Amino acid sequence: MTYGEDRIYKKVEVIGVSCKGIEGAIQAAVAKAHRSLDKISWFEVQEVRGHVGDDGQITEYQVVLKVAFQLKE
Amino acid sequence: MTYGEDRIYKKVEVIGVSCKGIEGAIQAAVAKAHRSLDKISWFEVQEVRGHVGDDGQITEYQVVLKVAFQLKE
Amino acid sequence: MTYGEDRIYKKVEVIGVSCKGIEGAIQAAVAKAHRSLDKISWFEVQEVRGHVGDDGQITEYQVVLKVAFQLKE
Amino acid sequence: MTYGEDRIYKKVEVIGVSCKGIEGAIQAAVAKAHRSLDKISWFEVQEVRGHVGDDGQITEYQVVLKVAFQLKE
Amino acid sequence: MTYGEDRIYKKVEVIGVSCKGIEGAIQAAVAKAHRSLDKISWFEVQEVRGHVGDDGQITEYQVVLKVAFQLKE
Amino acid sequence: MTYGEDRIYKKVEVIGVSCKGIEGAIQAAVAKAHRSLDKISWFEVQEVRGHVGDDGQITEYQVVLKVAFQLKE
Amino acid sequence: MTYGEDRIYKKVEVIGVSCKGIEGAIQAAVAKAHRSLDKISWFEVQEVRGHVGDDGQITEYQVVLKVAFQLKE
Amino acid sequence: MTYGEDRIYKKVEVIGVSCKGIEGAIQAAVAKAHRSLDKISWFEVQEVRGHVGDDGQITEYQVVLKVAFQLKE
Amino acid sequence: MTYGEDRIYKKVEVIGVSCKGIEGAIQAAVAKAHRSLDKISWFEVQEVRGHVGDDGQITEYQVVLKVAFQLKE
Amino acid sequence: MTYGEDRIYKKVEVIGVSCKGIEGAIQAAVAKAHRSLDKISWFEVQEVRGHVGDDGQITEYQVVLKVAFQLKE
Amino acid sequence: MTYGEDRIYKKVEVIGVSCKGIEGAIQAAVAKAHRSLDKISWFEVQEVRGHVGDDGQITEYQVVLKVAFQLKE
Amino acid sequence: MTYGEDRIYKKVEVIGVSCKGIEGAIQAAVAKAHRSLDKISWFEVQEVRGHVGDDGQITEYQVVLKVAFQLKE
């Protein structure tokens, strides 16, 4: 990539879910988006949420992300 | 779906248009997105707008929604 | 298009990059999205940013847009 | 109206109140704004609120709208 | 209530869920909050969401509300 | 006014300016809007700003308000 | 309180109403919340509004606040 | 205008439309608002949008503005 | 819980404080809220802040959360 | 200052604290910023908060401001 | 710069003013910030405003920007 | 520090970058800001973003923070 050249990126909103904390949910989302959508360049966290079990323990973190990738001609 | 398992959802922004009120526009959008995009799990309303005819009657409601569905491996 | 008929639009978020000012970046993004995604009906500017070179000159404008197009049955 | 021609619209903020639900409040506001302000082209919902009676029943819906109309030369 | 007298209200955030549309979810939430929390004076809608079944039908509307009531001395 | 009756309000954005503090600027704006626009029912503060003189003293407070009044048939 | 120790606070949304200006409404709300809810530690102003009488005078200020207090074990 | 003197401004929301870029749409809106509404003092851009033709060319820019003018006694 | 059945949730805003990172503060808040308020179903992160000691080390993370639980009849 | 001449301002975020109400905190912040930062031209209030003592009295108001000053060549 | 290396940037808020359109105001602000503050890496537009003369012509554009530069050890 | 005494804080926006997760980026930013800017009292997270390598791995976390410190006379 060279600055100043015309190009276009697309941003897609995904939700990563993991029991391994916030970074775990981000990594899972980015890795899966990379495989099933396209080669991701960067991400932006939108929301952090989570589910709580009957015992008051956090069973999973849910992170809403925007992931961005370059559109080829 | 089991809480605590790694998974990923995608959210897509659509606009449903209907003359049958706000719920009508949501239902139309969800039904069509379900057929043409993917199996929708939930929706979130972003904006409610509408068009007004020359006689001051509302000719249609336009509802901007985010619809979410699970990405399979 | 006739007002009052049920229909559905999709909005996609893209980032246009150009050294030719804000309108240049919008035009580049809309033109490329038109070719690689779908026939665009309208756009909405979300953010305007840019990169600055070592000499303090702006090397490119980066415009984050939502572009919208009608989904056919 | 033809796209590409210079023109100007004005947006005005109104609050429609009705006991007949959200669409009822929107219709009342648009119909009255159409008569007392100007010929409305479209509306955008800003807020939905309501009043609750002593018996826990909703006595009215209050919908804050922006309504838009074209300014003639 | 007389305008100009010192008084204090409390706002509480609740989520009403109903299969009977947006007003249905608001009414359910207000009625239950009225019984289990306190005598509600007004409500403000914060978010409208919903769940979609496997057949693409909306199974329920979920409306996030703030409900307000006066605190007595 | 009786709750449950159809009616419509209009909100107008004004900026009150006064050297007598925030309430001073609100009172000035409401009093003048009351005379030159219409009979105001309530106001909502949007922004508080001010101008500072060369000696570091605040010369005036500028309060951006929405003021609301009922539209008669 | 010692920094670094695990603890939890709760925030509650209240609306203070007073004819004695913005600080008057905040003080009334904090004093009453202190008595009827819990021992308040700090407050955050969310909105400032007010009611206007038929003569264009402000009859009361309404300040929406979040008040916070520590939850004991 | 002298800082420190009581005065009041009104802000009005308009949408300027032009095929000549963003500044073109702002200039058209300000010039027309100046003639048909009142003598404008300043403007604030709220949104930039546009319409796209069937060939992927931008047929017009639509700029939502707030324009402000002083209310005379 | 079955989708489609009328029910109501309440959301409460709490601040968890911990020296053990962001997840630590979330877990502390959820665990304590679970004991002192009610059985929590999910949480949503609102803000992440923290305190810094004289040596530039972070002494604690403060996470503002909304926690949600179902209201029983 | 003449309108139309190229110039540049800088905005800095400060928090003024005072026991003498909101205007007191703004004045303290502007006066000190004027001495320790630069000659301030205007200010914009961002947030109003405060601390509450054990007796339920407000011990201080904390006002988050942006203050702006012109950068000289 | 290499991705993955620890580093820190600072963002500063400036307002560029120019009679030569939006890009003109951005370029003026970036060029001056580059000389008087530090070597700028990128910018983000926050607000676009302007002043209008007595004849309804726009005398200047005022663009509020955040400019970012790397802090060296 | 004693509550109730006049004082002033400044907030500065920085971006910490680290390959060691979100807390790593916050710690790096706070530690460096502490050395190169001033003695930091607290921080507030504004945004969490990151860069993704060609292999779909997250190469770095970028956390936008506001850091606050007291201005001395």
CSV table of N, CA, C and O in Angstrom, one decimal, chain A residues 12-19 28-29 32-33 35-37 47 51 59-60, chain B residues 1-12 42 44 66 68 71-73:
chain,number,residue,atom,x,y,z
A,12,VAL,N,-17.1,-4.4,7.9
A,12,VAL,CA,-18.2,-5.4,8.2
A,12,VAL,C,-18.3,-5.5,9.7
A,12,VAL,O,-17.3,-5.5,10.4
A,13,GLU,N,-19.6,-5.6,10.2
A,13,GLU,CA,-19.8,-5.7,11.6
A,13,GLU,C,-19.9,-7.1,12.0
A,13,GLU,O,-20.8,-7.8,11.5
A,14,VAL,N,-19.1,-7.6,13.0
A,14,VAL,CA,-19.2,-9.0,13.4
A,14,VAL,C,-19.2,-9.0,15.0
A,14,VAL,O,-18.8,-8.0,15.6
A,15,ILE,N,-19.7,-10.1,15.5
A,15,ILE,CA,-19.7,-10.3,17.0
A,15,ILE,C,-18.9,-11.5,17.3
A,15,ILE,O,-19.3,-12.6,16.8
A,16,GLY,N,-17.8,-11.4,18.0
A,16,GLY,CA,-17.0,-12.5,18.4
A,16,GLY,C,-17.4,-12.9,19.8
A,16,GLY,O,-17.6,-12.1,20.7
A,17,VAL,N,-17.5,-14.3,20.0
A,17,VAL,CA,-17.9,-14.8,21.3
A,17,VAL,C,-16.9,-15.8,21.8
A,17,VAL,O,-16.5,-16.6,21.1
A,18,SER,N,-16.5,-15.6,23.1
A,18,SER,CA,-15.5,-16.5,23.7
A,18,SER,C,-15.6,-16.5,25.2
A,18,SER,O,-15.9,-15.5,25.8
A,19,CYS,N,-15.2,-17.6,25.8
A,19,CYS,CA,-15.2,-17.6,27.3
A,19,CYS,C,-13.8,-17.1,27.7
A,19,CYS,O,-13.6,-17.0,28.9
A,28,ALA,N,-10.9,-14.5,18.3
A,28,ALA,CA,-11.8,-15.5,17.6
A,28,ALA,C,-12.5,-14.8,16.4
A,28,ALA,O,-12.6,-15.4,15.3
A,29,ALA,N,-13.1,-13.6,16.7
A,29,ALA,CA,-13.8,-13.0,15.6
A,29,ALA,C,-12.9,-12.6,14.4
A,29,ALA,O,-13.3,-12.8,13.3
A,32,LYS,N,-11.9,-15.9,12.5
A,32,LYS,CA,-12.9,-16.5,11.7
A,32,LYS,C,-13.3,-15.5,10.5
A,32,LYS,O,-13.6,-16.0,9.4
A,33,ALA,N,-13.4,-14.2,10.8
A,33,ALA,CA,-13.7,-13.3,9.7
A,33,ALA,C,-12.7,-13.4,8.6
A,33,ALA,O,-13.0,-13.3,7.4
A,35,ARG,N,-11.0,-15.9,7.7
A,35,ARG,CA,-11.2,-17.1,6.9
A,35,ARG,C,-12.5,-17.0,6.1
A,35,ARG,O,-12.5,-17.3,4.9
A,36,SER,N,-13.6,-16.6,6.7
A,36,SER,CA,-14.9,-16.8,6.0
A,36,SER,C,-15.3,-15.5,5.2
A,36,SER,O,-16.1,-15.6,4.3
A,37,LEU,N,-14.8,-14.4,5.6
A,37,LEU,CA,-15.1,-13.2,4.8
A,37,LEU,C,-14.0,-12.7,3.9
A,37,LEU,O,-14.2,-12.8,2.7
A,47,GLU,N,-18.7,-2.6,21.0
A,47,GLU,CA,-19.4,-2.9,22.2
A,47,GLU,C,-18.8,-4.1,22.9
A,47,GLU,O,-18.4,-5.0,22.2
A,51,HIS,N,-22.5,-12.9,28.8
A,51,HIS,CA,-23.6,-13.7,29.4
A,51,HIS,C,-23.1,-14.2,30.8
A,51,HIS,O,-21.9,-14.5,31.0
A,59,THR,N,-20.1,-16.6,31.7
A,59,THR,CA,-19.9,-17.8,30.8
A,59,THR,C,-19.2,-17.4,29.5
A,59,THR,O,-18.6,-18.2,28.8
A,60,GLU,N,-19.4,-16.2,29.0
A,60,GLU,CA,-18.8,-15.8,27.7
A,60,GLU,C,-18.8,-14.3,27.6
A,60,GLU,O,-19.6,-13.6,28.1
B,1,MET,N,-27.4,-23.8,20.1
B,1,MET,CA,-26.4,-22.9,20.6
B,1,MET,C,-26.2,-23.1,22.1
B,1,MET,O,-27.1,-23.2,22.9
B,2,THR,N,-24.9,-23.2,22.5
B,2,THR,CA,-24.6,-23.4,24.0
B,2,THR,C,-23.8,-22.2,24.4
B,2,THR,O,-22.8,-21.8,23.7
B,3,TYR,N,-24.1,-21.5,25.5
B,3,TYR,CA,-23.3,-20.4,26.0
B,3,TYR,C,-21.9,-20.8,26.3
B,3,TYR,O,-21.8,-21.9,26.9
B,4,GLY,N,-20.9,-20.0,26.0
B,4,GLY,CA,-19.5,-20.4,26.3
B,4,GLY,C,-18.7,-21.0,25.2
B,4,GLY,O,-17.5,-21.0,25.2
B,5,GLU,N,-19.4,-21.4,24.1
B,5,GLU,CA,-18.7,-21.9,22.9
B,5,GLU,C,-18.3,-20.7,22.0
B,5,GLU,O,-19.2,-19.9,21.7
B,6,ASP,N,-17.1,-20.8,21.5
B,6,ASP,CA,-16.7,-19.8,20.5
B,6,ASP,C,-17.6,-19.8,19.3
B,6,ASP,O,-17.9,-20.9,18.7
B,7,ARG,N,-18.1,-18.6,18.9
B,7,ARG,CA,-18.8,-18.5,17.7
B,7,ARG,C,-18.8,-17.1,17.2
B,7,ARG,O,-18.3,-16.2,17.9
B,8,ILE,N,-19.3,-16.8,16.0
B,8,ILE,CA,-19.2,-15.5,15.4
B,8,ILE,C,-20.5,-15.2,14.7
B,8,ILE,O,-21.1,-16.0,14.0
B,9,TYR,N,-21.0,-14.0,14.9
B,9,TYR,CA,-22.2,-13.5,14.2
B,9,TYR,C,-21.8,-12.3,13.3
B,9,TYR,O,-20.8,-11.6,13.5
B,10,LYS,N,-22.6,-12.1,12.3
B,10,LYS,CA,-22.4,-10.9,11.4
B,10,LYS,C,-23.7,-10.1,11.5
B,10,LYS,O,-24.8,-10.6,11.5
B,11,LYS,N,-23.5,-8.7,11.5
B,11,LYS,CA,-24.7,-7.8,11.5
B,11,LYS,C,-24.7,-7.1,10.1
B,11,LYS,O,-23.7,-6.6,9.7
B,12,VAL,N,-25.9,-7.0,9.5
B,12,VAL,CA,-26.0,-6.3,8.3
B,12,VAL,C,-27.1,-5.3,8.4
B,12,VAL,O,-28.1,-5.5,9.1
B,42,TRP,N,-31.7,-12.1,15.1
B,42,TRP,CA,-32.3,-11.0,15.8
B,42,TRP,C,-32.2,-9.8,15.0
B,42,TRP,O,-31.4,-9.7,14.0
B,44,GLU,N,-32.2,-5.2,15.3
B,44,GLU,CA,-32.2,-4.0,16.2
B,44,GLU,C,-32.6,-2.8,15.3
B,44,GLU,O,-32.0,-2.5,14.3
B,66,LYS,N,-30.6,-3.2,12.0
B,66,LYS,CA,-29.5,-4.2,11.8
B,66,LYS,C,-30.1,-5.6,12.1
B,66,LYS,O,-30.8,-5.8,13.0
B,68,ALA,N,-29.0,-9.7,12.4
B,68,ALA,CA,-27.8,-10.5,12.8
B,68,ALA,C,-28.0,-12.0,12.5
B,68,ALA,O,-29.1,-12.5,12.7
B,71,LEU,N,-22.4,-16.9,11.6
B,71,LEU,CA,-21.5,-17.4,10.5
B,71,LEU,C,-21.1,-18.8,10.8
B,71,LEU,O,-20.5,-19.0,11.9
B,72,LYS,N,-21.3,-19.7,9.9
B,72,LYS,CA,-20.9,-21.1,10.1
B,72,LYS,C,-19.4,-21.2,9.6
B,72,LYS,O,-19.0,-20.4,8.8
B,73,GLU,N,-18.8,-22.1,10.1
B,73,GLU,CA,-17.3,-22.4,9.7
B,73,GLU,C,-17.3,-22.8,8.3
B,73,GLU,O,-18.1,-23.5,7.8
